[in-house]
Amino acid sequence: MTQPQPLLLPPAPARFTGQLPYHRLARLSPRHRWWRPLLGTLVAAVAYMITTVVLMVVLAALGSNLGYPQDDDGWPEFGPVSGTAVDLLCIAVGIPVLLLVVRWIGRRPAGTVSSVTGRLRWRWMLLCALTAVPILGLAMVCASLFPADGEPEGQWVGWPAFGRALVMLVLLVPVQAAAEEYVFRGWLTQTAGAFLRSPWAALLPQAVLFAAAHGWGTPWGFADLVVFGVAAGWLTWRTGGLEASIALHTVNNLLAFGVSAAVVDGLNSDDTAADAGWQLVVFDVLSIALYTAAVAWWLRRRRLDRTAPAPQPPAPLPWPPYGNGVPLPRQWAGQPGWGPGVVGAAPWAGQPGPGTGAGGVGPWAGQPGWGPGVVGAAPWAGQPGPGAAGDGPWAGQAGPGAGVPLTAPEGAAPPASSGGRPEAGPGLPSTSPGTGGGDGTDRP
């Protein structure tokens, strides 16, 4: 026997009300909870460490098999170019780790870290990169005219070695720079923005952490990194995505690594941006400010999405819902809906619903369901169901429904004046043993 299906109303569509800026996109998911950004940060840190260790073990085994010499710690000495490639790869693996954490822990699309549109806007990023090249290139040339005191002049490495290094840098530096942007301007900014509405309150912590991650060098170098982090964070918030900051970071690193690759043992140096002198910092800060102003100028001439619609839970249906013009009563958990013309289980387990049109066990033990066309005793002892001729559910009252007479029709026995069970007649169901007696109790 086929299980009857309940009458279901279509679900209400999801509503999109309100707009979220980039730093608040951690709250984009309807399943957002306050603990998800914190748990995601912990999981991302642990997963990145594990991934990096596994990658280093694999690279060490590969270097040993290829015959690279080993240092005192047993680590293969890959050389300046290959060693730099290993370092860049160890940073780049942060991107897939972070995107998986956003999807699994954050319960939102991974692309929401890229921008408010859920993806990287490649044309916009290319425009920002073309804007950064002349600005940062000019700053690098000006800084080279004021060499730091005590640094020896570098020796040209030669075109073959420089060409190999340049190919490696062009392939890996954009991924390495993007990974740092995804971590600091992306995940950490959105984690802080999940609790703080102000964009500046969300941008400043990541800038300090970004500078600290590069080591503690000179005060000038640390200040330069903080300025870089603040400017990149503001550009991310202002443009609604990481494209402008990725372009700035990529061009800056390509120029810096390119200058190092042009001299002998330049890539073997342990110096970072935190060790920069004041001469380089002055021109670097000026170039960052000029690039930020140029991007803001482009924004006034281009339409760019800066916010994302925040989904809200569907609105509850007005109660009670209507089916075929008749109000449908509230459903009970685990039971299908019931109402006129609905065939299936009643609101009580194991009982037929009203309006089934067949006799049987009703909502009360031993009583059939009640409604139009139901054969059997009414839900009240000794009284006919609604819509039947005769006394209504209460003594002396007619049952509800259009066209129900207050007295029995012609040819039918009038109801008993004592309010007891009416006599059998046309339109009145007769009782039979086993379906309930006139006193409202079950008969064996």
Short mmCIF file of C-alpha atoms in Angstrom, two decimals:
data_model
loop_
_atom_site.label_atom_id
_atom_site.label_comp_id
_atom_site.label_asym_id
_atom_site.label_seq_id
_atom_site.Cartn_x
_atom_site.Cartn_y
_atom_site.Cartn_z
CA MET A 1 0.00 0.00 0.00
CA THR A 2 1.44 3.36 -1.03
CA GLN A 3 2.23 5.70 1.84
CA PRO A 4 0.10 8.84 1.42
CA GLN A 5 1.97 12.07 0.97
CA PRO A 6 1.25 15.14 3.07
CA LEU A 7 0.17 18.48 1.71
CA LEU A 8 3.30 20.63 1.67
CA LEU A 9 3.51 24.33 1.06
CA PRO A 10 6.46 25.69 -0.98
CA PRO A 11 9.31 27.03 1.18
CA ALA A 12 9.79 30.73 1.37
CA PRO A 13 12.71 31.97 -0.74
CA ALA A 14 15.82 33.28 1.03
CA ARG A 15 15.92 37.03 1.49
CA PHE A 16 18.96 39.21 0.98
CA THR A 17 18.84 42.26 3.19
CA GLY A 18 21.75 44.44 4.18
CA GLN A 19 25.25 44.70 2.77
CA LEU A 20 28.52 43.47 4.27
CA PRO A 21 31.88 45.15 3.54
CA TYR A 22 34.93 43.02 2.93
CA HIS A 23 36.20 42.92 6.50
CA ARG A 24 32.79 41.61 7.70
CA LEU A 25 32.50 38.73 5.21
CA ALA A 26 33.13 36.12 7.92
CA ARG A 27 29.49 36.75 8.87
CA LEU A 28 28.29 36.09 5.35
CA SER A 29 27.28 32.49 6.02
CA PRO A 30 23.82 31.86 7.56
CA ARG A 31 25.60 29.22 9.69
CA HIS A 32 28.04 31.74 11.14
CA ARG A 33 28.84 31.32 14.82
CA TRP A 34 31.10 33.50 16.92
CA TRP A 35 33.58 30.67 17.48
CA ARG A 36 34.11 29.76 13.82
CA PRO A 37 36.73 32.47 13.00
CA LEU A 38 38.70 31.61 16.14
CA LEU A 39 38.60 27.87 15.51
CA GLY A 40 39.48 28.46 11.85
CA THR A 41 42.57 30.46 12.84
CA LEU A 42 43.79 27.64 15.06
CA VAL A 43 43.06 24.96 12.45
CA ALA A 44 44.74 27.00 9.69
CA ALA A 45 47.91 27.49 11.77
CA VAL A 46 48.20 23.80 12.66
CA ALA A 47 47.37 22.62 9.13
CA TYR A 48 49.91 25.02 7.61
CA MET A 49 52.67 23.79 9.92
CA ILE A 50 51.90 20.17 9.10
CA THR A 51 51.77 20.90 5.36
CA THR A 52 55.07 22.77 5.48
CA VAL A 53 56.82 19.97 7.35
CA VAL A 54 55.55 17.38 4.87
CA LEU A 55 56.68 19.54 1.95
CA MET A 56 60.14 20.03 3.42
CA VAL A 57 60.56 16.29 4.04
CA VAL A 58 59.58 15.55 0.45
CA LEU A 59 61.96 18.21 -0.91
CA ALA A 60 64.79 16.97 1.32
CA ALA A 61 64.34 13.42 0.03
CA LEU A 62 64.22 14.71 -3.54
CA GLY A 63 67.38 16.77 -3.06
CA SER A 64 69.25 13.80 -1.60
CA ASN A 65 68.25 11.61 -4.53
CA LEU A 66 69.41 14.26 -6.98
CA GLY A 67 72.82 14.44 -5.35
CA TYR A 68 72.73 17.90 -3.77
CA PRO A 69 75.34 18.37 -1.02
CA GLN A 70 74.09 18.51 2.56
CA ASP A 71 74.83 21.08 5.25
CA ASP A 72 75.63 20.34 8.89
CA ASP A 73 71.93 19.82 9.66
CA GLY A 74 71.50 17.27 6.89
CA TRP A 75 69.45 19.64 4.74
CA PRO A 76 70.29 19.64 1.01
CA GLU A 77 72.00 22.78 -0.23
CA PHE A 78 69.94 23.60 -3.31
CA GLY A 79 71.84 26.73 -4.26
CA PRO A 80 70.61 30.32 -4.48
CA VAL A 81 67.96 29.86 -7.16
CA SER A 82 66.57 26.48 -6.10
CA GLY A 83 66.81 27.39 -2.41
CA THR A 84 64.79 30.56 -2.99
CA ALA A 85 62.22 28.52 -4.91
CA VAL A 86 61.86 26.18 -1.92
CA ASP A 87 61.34 29.12 0.43
CA LEU A 88 58.68 30.62 -1.84
CA LEU A 89 56.87 27.29 -2.18
CA CYS A 90 56.73 26.85 1.59
CA ILE A 91 54.87 30.16 1.83
CA ALA A 92 52.64 29.54 -1.19
CA VAL A 93 51.11 26.35 0.27
CA GLY A 94 49.23 28.60 2.67
CA ILE A 95 46.69 29.43 -0.03
CA PRO A 96 45.05 25.98 -0.42
CA VAL A 97 45.22 25.40 3.34
CA LEU A 98 43.45 28.68 4.03
CA LEU A 99 40.78 28.21 1.36
CA LEU A 100 39.90 24.77 2.74
CA VAL A 101 39.58 26.21 6.24
CA VAL A 102 37.27 28.96 4.97
CA ARG A 103 35.07 26.37 3.28
CA TRP A 104 34.97 23.73 6.02
CA ILE A 105 35.24 25.75 9.22
CA GLY A 106 33.86 29.09 8.08
CA ARG A 107 30.95 27.45 6.23
CA ARG A 108 31.11 29.96 3.42
CA PRO A 109 32.44 30.00 -0.15
CA ALA A 110 36.24 30.02 -0.30
CA GLY A 111 36.13 32.84 -2.85
CA THR A 112 34.78 35.27 -0.24
CA VAL A 113 38.37 35.73 0.93
CA SER A 114 39.32 36.93 -2.57
CA SER A 115 36.67 39.63 -2.89
CA VAL A 116 33.05 40.50 -2.21
CA THR A 117 32.15 38.97 -5.59
CA GLY A 118 33.43 35.53 -4.51
CA ARG A 119 36.36 35.49 -6.95
CA LEU A 120 39.46 37.37 -8.04
CA ARG A 121 38.72 40.20 -10.45
CA TRP A 122 41.61 39.60 -12.84
CA ARG A 123 41.17 42.68 -15.04
CA TRP A 124 41.14 44.93 -12.03
CA MET A 125 44.23 43.23 -10.61
CA LEU A 126 46.07 43.62 -13.93
CA LEU A 127 45.23 47.31 -13.99
CA CYS A 128 46.55 47.72 -10.46
CA ALA A 129 49.74 45.85 -11.36
CA LEU A 130 50.34 48.09 -14.38
CA THR A 131 49.83 51.08 -12.11
CA ALA A 132 52.31 49.79 -9.52
CA VAL A 133 55.15 48.98 -11.93
CA PRO A 134 56.21 52.55 -12.85
CA ILE A 135 55.62 53.92 -9.35
CA LEU A 136 57.60 51.28 -7.47
CA GLY A 137 60.20 51.03 -10.23
CA LEU A 138 60.94 54.75 -9.98
CA ALA A 139 61.21 54.49 -6.19
CA MET A 140 63.66 51.59 -6.53
CA VAL A 141 65.85 53.57 -8.92
CA CYS A 142 65.87 56.59 -6.63
CA ALA A 143 66.75 54.45 -3.60
CA SER A 144 69.67 52.87 -5.48
CA LEU A 145 71.23 56.33 -5.89
CA PHE A 146 71.64 56.51 -2.14
CA PRO A 147 73.41 53.27 -1.18
CA ALA A 148 73.50 52.40 2.47
CA ASP A 149 76.73 53.05 4.30
CA GLY A 150 79.07 50.08 4.71
CA GLU A 151 77.52 47.89 1.98
CA PRO A 152 79.98 46.73 -0.72
CA GLU A 153 79.16 47.06 -4.36
CA GLY A 154 77.58 43.92 -5.81
CA GLN A 155 79.08 41.98 -8.73
CA TRP A 156 76.92 41.29 -11.77
CA VAL A 157 75.90 37.63 -11.86
CA GLY A 158 75.69 37.30 -15.63
CA TRP A 159 72.75 36.91 -17.97
CA PRO A 160 72.43 33.09 -17.91
CA ALA A 161 72.17 32.94 -14.11
CA PHE A 162 70.01 36.05 -13.96
CA GLY A 163 67.68 34.65 -16.63
CA ARG A 164 67.16 31.39 -14.71
CA ALA A 165 66.48 33.29 -11.51
CA LEU A 166 64.10 35.68 -13.25
CA VAL A 167 61.98 32.83 -14.67
CA MET A 168 61.70 31.25 -11.25
CA LEU A 169 60.76 34.56 -9.64
CA VAL A 170 58.08 35.36 -12.20
CA LEU A 171 56.47 31.97 -11.62
CA LEU A 172 56.62 31.78 -7.83
CA VAL A 173 56.70 35.32 -6.42
CA PRO A 174 53.07 36.15 -7.40
CA VAL A 175 51.87 33.02 -5.59
CA GLN A 176 54.02 33.76 -2.54
CA ALA A 177 52.82 37.37 -2.37
CA ALA A 178 49.20 36.30 -2.82
CA ALA A 179 49.57 33.78 0.02
CA GLU A 180 50.69 36.51 2.43
CA GLU A 181 47.79 38.71 1.33
CA TYR A 182 45.28 35.89 1.81
CA VAL A 183 46.57 35.31 5.34
CA PHE A 184 46.97 38.90 6.62
CA ARG A 185 44.67 41.13 4.55
CA GLY A 186 42.25 38.24 4.00
CA TRP A 187 41.72 35.79 6.82
CA LEU A 188 43.05 37.83 9.76
CA THR A 189 41.21 40.97 8.67
CA GLN A 190 37.93 39.09 8.29
CA THR A 191 38.47 37.29 11.60
CA ALA A 192 38.80 40.63 13.39
CA GLY A 193 35.89 42.03 11.37
CA ALA A 194 33.64 39.23 12.62
CA PHE A 195 33.73 40.95 16.03
CA LEU A 196 34.52 44.58 15.14
CA ARG A 197 32.44 46.80 12.88
CA SER A 198 35.07 49.50 12.38
CA PRO A 199 37.35 48.75 9.41
CA TRP A 200 40.32 50.42 11.10
CA ALA A 201 39.95 48.25 14.18
CA ALA A 202 40.13 45.20 11.90
CA LEU A 203 43.02 46.50 9.75
CA LEU A 204 45.53 47.63 12.36
CA PRO A 205 46.14 44.26 14.11
CA GLN A 206 46.97 42.47 10.87
CA ALA A 207 49.46 45.21 9.91
CA VAL A 208 51.40 44.75 13.14
CA LEU A 209 51.33 40.95 12.78
CA PHE A 210 52.50 41.28 9.18
CA ALA A 211 55.52 43.33 10.27
CA ALA A 212 56.32 40.93 13.10
CA ALA A 213 56.20 37.93 10.74
CA HIS A 214 59.15 39.37 8.80
CA GLY A 215 61.36 39.45 11.88
CA TRP A 216 62.66 42.18 14.13
CA GLY A 217 65.22 44.17 12.15
CA THR A 218 65.72 47.90 12.24
CA PRO A 219 63.05 50.25 13.57
CA TRP A 220 62.89 51.80 10.10
CA GLY A 221 62.24 48.45 8.49
CA PHE A 222 59.54 47.52 11.01
CA ALA A 223 57.79 50.87 10.51
CA ASP A 224 57.97 50.40 6.74
CA LEU A 225 56.23 47.01 7.01
CA VAL A 226 53.52 48.43 9.26
CA VAL A 227 52.84 51.21 6.74
CA PHE A 228 52.73 48.65 3.95
CA GLY A 229 50.25 46.50 5.92
CA VAL A 230 47.98 49.43 6.73
CA ALA A 231 47.96 50.68 3.12
CA ALA A 232 47.31 47.20 1.72
CA GLY A 233 44.54 46.65 4.27
CA TRP A 234 42.88 49.95 3.43
CA LEU A 235 43.04 49.17 -0.29
CA THR A 236 41.46 45.76 0.39
CA TRP A 237 38.59 47.32 2.34
CA ARG A 238 38.15 50.24 -0.06
CA THR A 239 38.08 48.08 -3.21
CA GLY A 240 36.23 45.11 -1.68
CA GLY A 241 38.93 42.57 -2.52
CA LEU A 242 42.57 41.54 -2.41
CA GLU A 243 43.44 42.43 -6.00
CA ALA A 244 45.01 45.84 -5.34
CA SER A 245 47.08 44.59 -2.41
CA ILE A 246 48.21 41.45 -4.29
CA ALA A 247 49.34 43.61 -7.22
CA LEU A 248 51.29 45.96 -4.93
CA HIS A 249 52.89 43.09 -3.01
CA THR A 250 53.78 41.14 -6.16
CA VAL A 251 55.42 44.07 -7.96
CA ASN A 252 57.31 45.10 -4.81
CA ASN A 253 58.68 41.58 -4.24
CA LEU A 254 59.56 41.05 -7.89
CA LEU A 255 61.64 44.22 -7.90
CA ALA A 256 63.30 43.39 -4.60
CA PHE A 257 64.09 39.79 -5.53
CA GLY A 258 65.15 40.87 -9.02
CA VAL A 259 67.73 43.28 -7.64
CA SER A 260 69.06 40.55 -5.33
CA ALA A 261 69.21 38.02 -8.18
CA ALA A 262 71.26 40.42 -10.30
CA VAL A 263 74.29 40.25 -8.00
CA VAL A 264 76.41 37.30 -6.95
CA ASP A 265 75.02 35.55 -3.83
CA GLY A 266 72.28 38.13 -3.62
CA LEU A 267 69.58 35.48 -3.18
CA ASN A 268 71.59 33.80 -0.43
CA SER A 269 71.29 36.83 1.81
CA ASP A 270 69.25 36.41 4.99
CA ASP A 271 68.17 40.06 5.04
CA THR A 272 64.45 40.81 4.80
CA ALA A 273 62.38 43.95 4.43
CA ALA A 274 62.60 44.36 8.21
CA ASP A 275 66.35 45.05 7.85
CA ALA A 276 65.94 47.95 5.42
CA GLY A 277 67.74 51.24 6.07
CA TRP A 278 66.13 54.61 6.30
CA GLN A 279 67.08 55.59 2.72
CA LEU A 280 65.10 52.72 1.24
CA VAL A 281 62.23 53.17 3.70
CA VAL A 282 61.71 56.81 2.77
CA PHE A 283 61.31 56.06 -0.93
CA ASP A 284 59.27 52.93 -0.21
CA VAL A 285 56.76 54.83 1.93
CA LEU A 286 56.46 57.53 -0.73
CA SER A 287 55.82 54.93 -3.44
CA ILE A 288 53.16 53.20 -1.30
CA ALA A 289 51.37 56.49 -0.71
CA LEU A 290 51.50 57.37 -4.41
CA TYR A 291 50.19 53.94 -5.42
CA THR A 292 47.33 54.19 -2.92
CA ALA A 293 46.35 57.58 -4.32
CA ALA A 294 46.49 56.21 -7.88
CA VAL A 295 44.19 53.29 -7.03
CA ALA A 296 41.76 55.69 -5.34
CA TRP A 297 41.82 57.77 -8.52
CA TRP A 298 40.97 54.69 -10.60
CA LEU A 299 38.09 53.86 -8.27
CA ARG A 300 36.41 57.17 -9.04
CA ARG A 301 36.35 56.19 -12.72
CA ARG A 302 35.39 52.54 -12.43
CA ARG A 303 32.34 50.87 -10.93
CA LEU A 304 33.57 48.26 -8.47
CA ASP A 305 31.57 46.19 -6.01
CA ARG A 306 32.59 46.96 -2.45
CA THR A 307 29.99 45.02 -0.47
CA ALA A 308 28.22 41.67 -0.63
CA PRO A 309 24.53 40.99 0.15
CA ALA A 310 24.06 39.30 3.50
CA PRO A 311 21.60 36.37 3.36
CA GLN A 312 18.92 36.25 6.04
CA PRO A 313 16.97 33.19 7.15
CA PRO A 314 13.67 32.74 5.27
CA ALA A 315 10.71 34.55 6.76
CA PRO A 316 8.22 32.33 8.62
CA LEU A 317 4.98 31.57 6.84
CA PRO A 318 1.86 33.42 8.06
CA TRP A 319 -0.10 31.23 10.47
CA PRO A 320 -2.31 29.43 9.88
CA PRO A 321 -1.57 28.51 6.25
CA TYR A 322 -4.47 27.96 3.90
CA GLY A 323 -5.14 25.04 1.59
CA ASN A 324 -8.08 25.08 -0.83
CA GLY A 325 -9.46 28.09 1.01
CA VAL A 326 -9.62 26.27 4.34
CA PRO A 327 -7.26 27.02 7.26
CA LEU A 328 -4.87 24.16 7.92
CA PRO A 329 -4.21 23.46 11.62
CA ARG A 330 -0.68 23.30 13.00
CA GLN A 331 1.26 20.16 12.18
CA TRP A 332 2.72 17.95 14.85
CA ALA A 333 6.35 16.82 14.66
CA GLY A 334 6.72 13.71 12.59
CA GLN A 335 3.16 13.86 11.26
CA PRO A 336 2.00 14.97 7.81
CA GLY A 337 -0.35 17.88 7.42
CA TRP A 338 -4.10 17.28 7.74
CA GLY A 339 -7.18 19.03 6.53
CA PRO A 340 -10.18 18.56 4.24
CA GLY A 341 -9.35 16.19 1.44
CA VAL A 342 -5.98 15.15 2.86
CA VAL A 343 -5.41 11.42 2.96
CA GLY A 344 -2.82 10.25 5.41
CA ALA A 345 -1.95 9.96 9.04
CA ALA A 346 -3.76 12.20 11.49
CA PRO A 347 -2.07 14.40 14.03
CA TRP A 348 -2.12 11.46 16.43
CA ALA A 349 0.16 8.55 15.54
CA GLY A 350 -1.74 5.61 14.14
CA GLN A 351 -4.98 7.55 13.69
CA PRO A 352 -6.58 8.57 10.37
CA GLY A 353 -6.92 12.27 9.78
CA PRO A 354 -10.17 14.17 9.41
CA GLY A 355 -11.75 14.17 6.05
CA THR A 356 -10.47 10.74 5.08
CA GLY A 357 -13.92 9.68 4.02
CA ALA A 358 -13.63 6.27 5.60
CA GLY A 359 -14.52 4.83 8.93
CA GLY A 360 -11.89 3.68 11.34
CA VAL A 361 -10.14 4.69 14.47
CA GLY A 362 -10.51 8.41 15.06
CA PRO A 363 -8.52 10.98 16.91
CA TRP A 364 -9.75 9.48 20.15
CA ALA A 365 -9.33 5.80 20.92
CA GLY A 366 -12.19 3.86 19.45
CA GLN A 367 -13.59 6.81 17.55
CA PRO A 368 -13.46 7.35 13.77
CA GLY A 369 -12.13 10.54 12.29
CA TRP A 370 -14.63 13.29 11.84
CA GLY A 371 -15.37 15.53 8.92
CA PRO A 372 -17.45 15.55 5.76
CA GLY A 373 -18.29 12.08 4.59
CA VAL A 374 -16.97 10.28 7.64
CA VAL A 375 -18.99 7.26 8.62
CA GLY A 376 -19.03 6.45 12.30
CA ALA A 377 -19.60 8.02 15.64
CA ALA A 378 -18.82 11.68 16.10
CA PRO A 379 -15.96 12.89 18.25
CA TRP A 380 -18.35 13.77 21.05
CA ALA A 381 -20.21 10.89 22.66
CA GLY A 382 -23.67 10.56 21.32
CA GLN A 383 -23.42 13.57 19.07
CA PRO A 384 -23.12 13.63 15.26
CA GLY A 385 -20.06 15.17 13.66
CA PRO A 386 -20.01 18.62 12.09
CA GLY A 387 -21.94 18.88 8.91
CA ALA A 388 -24.38 16.06 9.81
CA ALA A 389 -28.07 16.57 10.39
CA GLY A 390 -29.14 16.50 14.00
CA ASP A 391 -27.74 17.82 17.20
CA GLY A 392 -24.33 19.48 16.93
CA PRO A 393 -21.28 18.93 19.07
CA TRP A 394 -23.08 20.60 21.96
CA ALA A 395 -26.57 19.73 23.01
CA GLY A 396 -29.13 21.73 21.15
CA GLN A 397 -26.64 23.22 18.72
CA ALA A 398 -26.22 22.46 15.07
CA GLY A 399 -22.82 21.34 13.76
CA PRO A 400 -20.68 23.91 11.95
CA GLY A 401 -20.93 24.14 8.22
CA ALA A 402 -23.01 25.85 5.60
CA GLY A 403 -26.53 24.57 5.16
CA VAL A 404 -26.80 22.59 8.40
CA PRO A 405 -30.41 22.72 9.66
CA LEU A 406 -31.18 23.36 13.26
CA THR A 407 -33.76 20.55 13.25
CA ALA A 408 -33.78 17.17 11.67
CA PRO A 409 -34.96 17.02 8.06
CA GLU A 410 -38.38 15.85 7.13
CA GLY A 411 -38.74 12.14 7.63
CA ALA A 412 -35.97 11.94 10.19
CA ALA A 413 -36.49 11.30 13.85
CA PRO A 414 -36.10 14.43 16.00
CA PRO A 415 -33.23 14.46 18.46
CA ALA A 416 -33.82 13.25 21.96
CA SER A 417 -34.81 16.02 24.32
CA SER A 418 -32.57 14.60 27.04
CA GLY A 419 -29.46 15.30 25.03
CA GLY A 420 -28.69 11.59 24.68
CA ARG A 421 -27.89 9.66 21.57
CA PRO A 422 -30.31 10.47 18.70
CA GLU A 423 -32.29 7.70 17.12
CA ALA A 424 -31.16 6.25 13.87
CA GLY A 425 -32.62 7.79 10.79
CA PRO A 426 -31.70 9.20 7.43
CA GLY A 427 -28.45 11.16 7.64
CA LEU A 428 -27.52 9.69 11.00
CA PRO A 429 -24.95 6.91 11.24
CA SER A 430 -25.92 3.88 13.19
CA THR A 431 -23.67 2.51 15.83
CA SER A 432 -22.54 -1.03 15.83
CA PRO A 433 -20.80 -3.19 18.40
CA GLY A 434 -17.08 -2.45 18.54
CA THR A 435 -17.28 1.14 17.29
CA GLY A 436 -18.29 2.77 20.53
CA GLY A 437 -21.48 2.99 22.54
CA GLY A 438 -23.74 5.83 23.34
CA ASP A 439 -21.95 6.54 26.57
CA GLY A 440 -18.73 7.41 24.80
CA THR A 441 -16.82 4.34 25.98
CA ASP A 442 -15.33 1.53 23.93
CA ARG A 443 -17.07 -1.77 23.84
CA PRO A 444 -15.12 -4.97 23.77
#
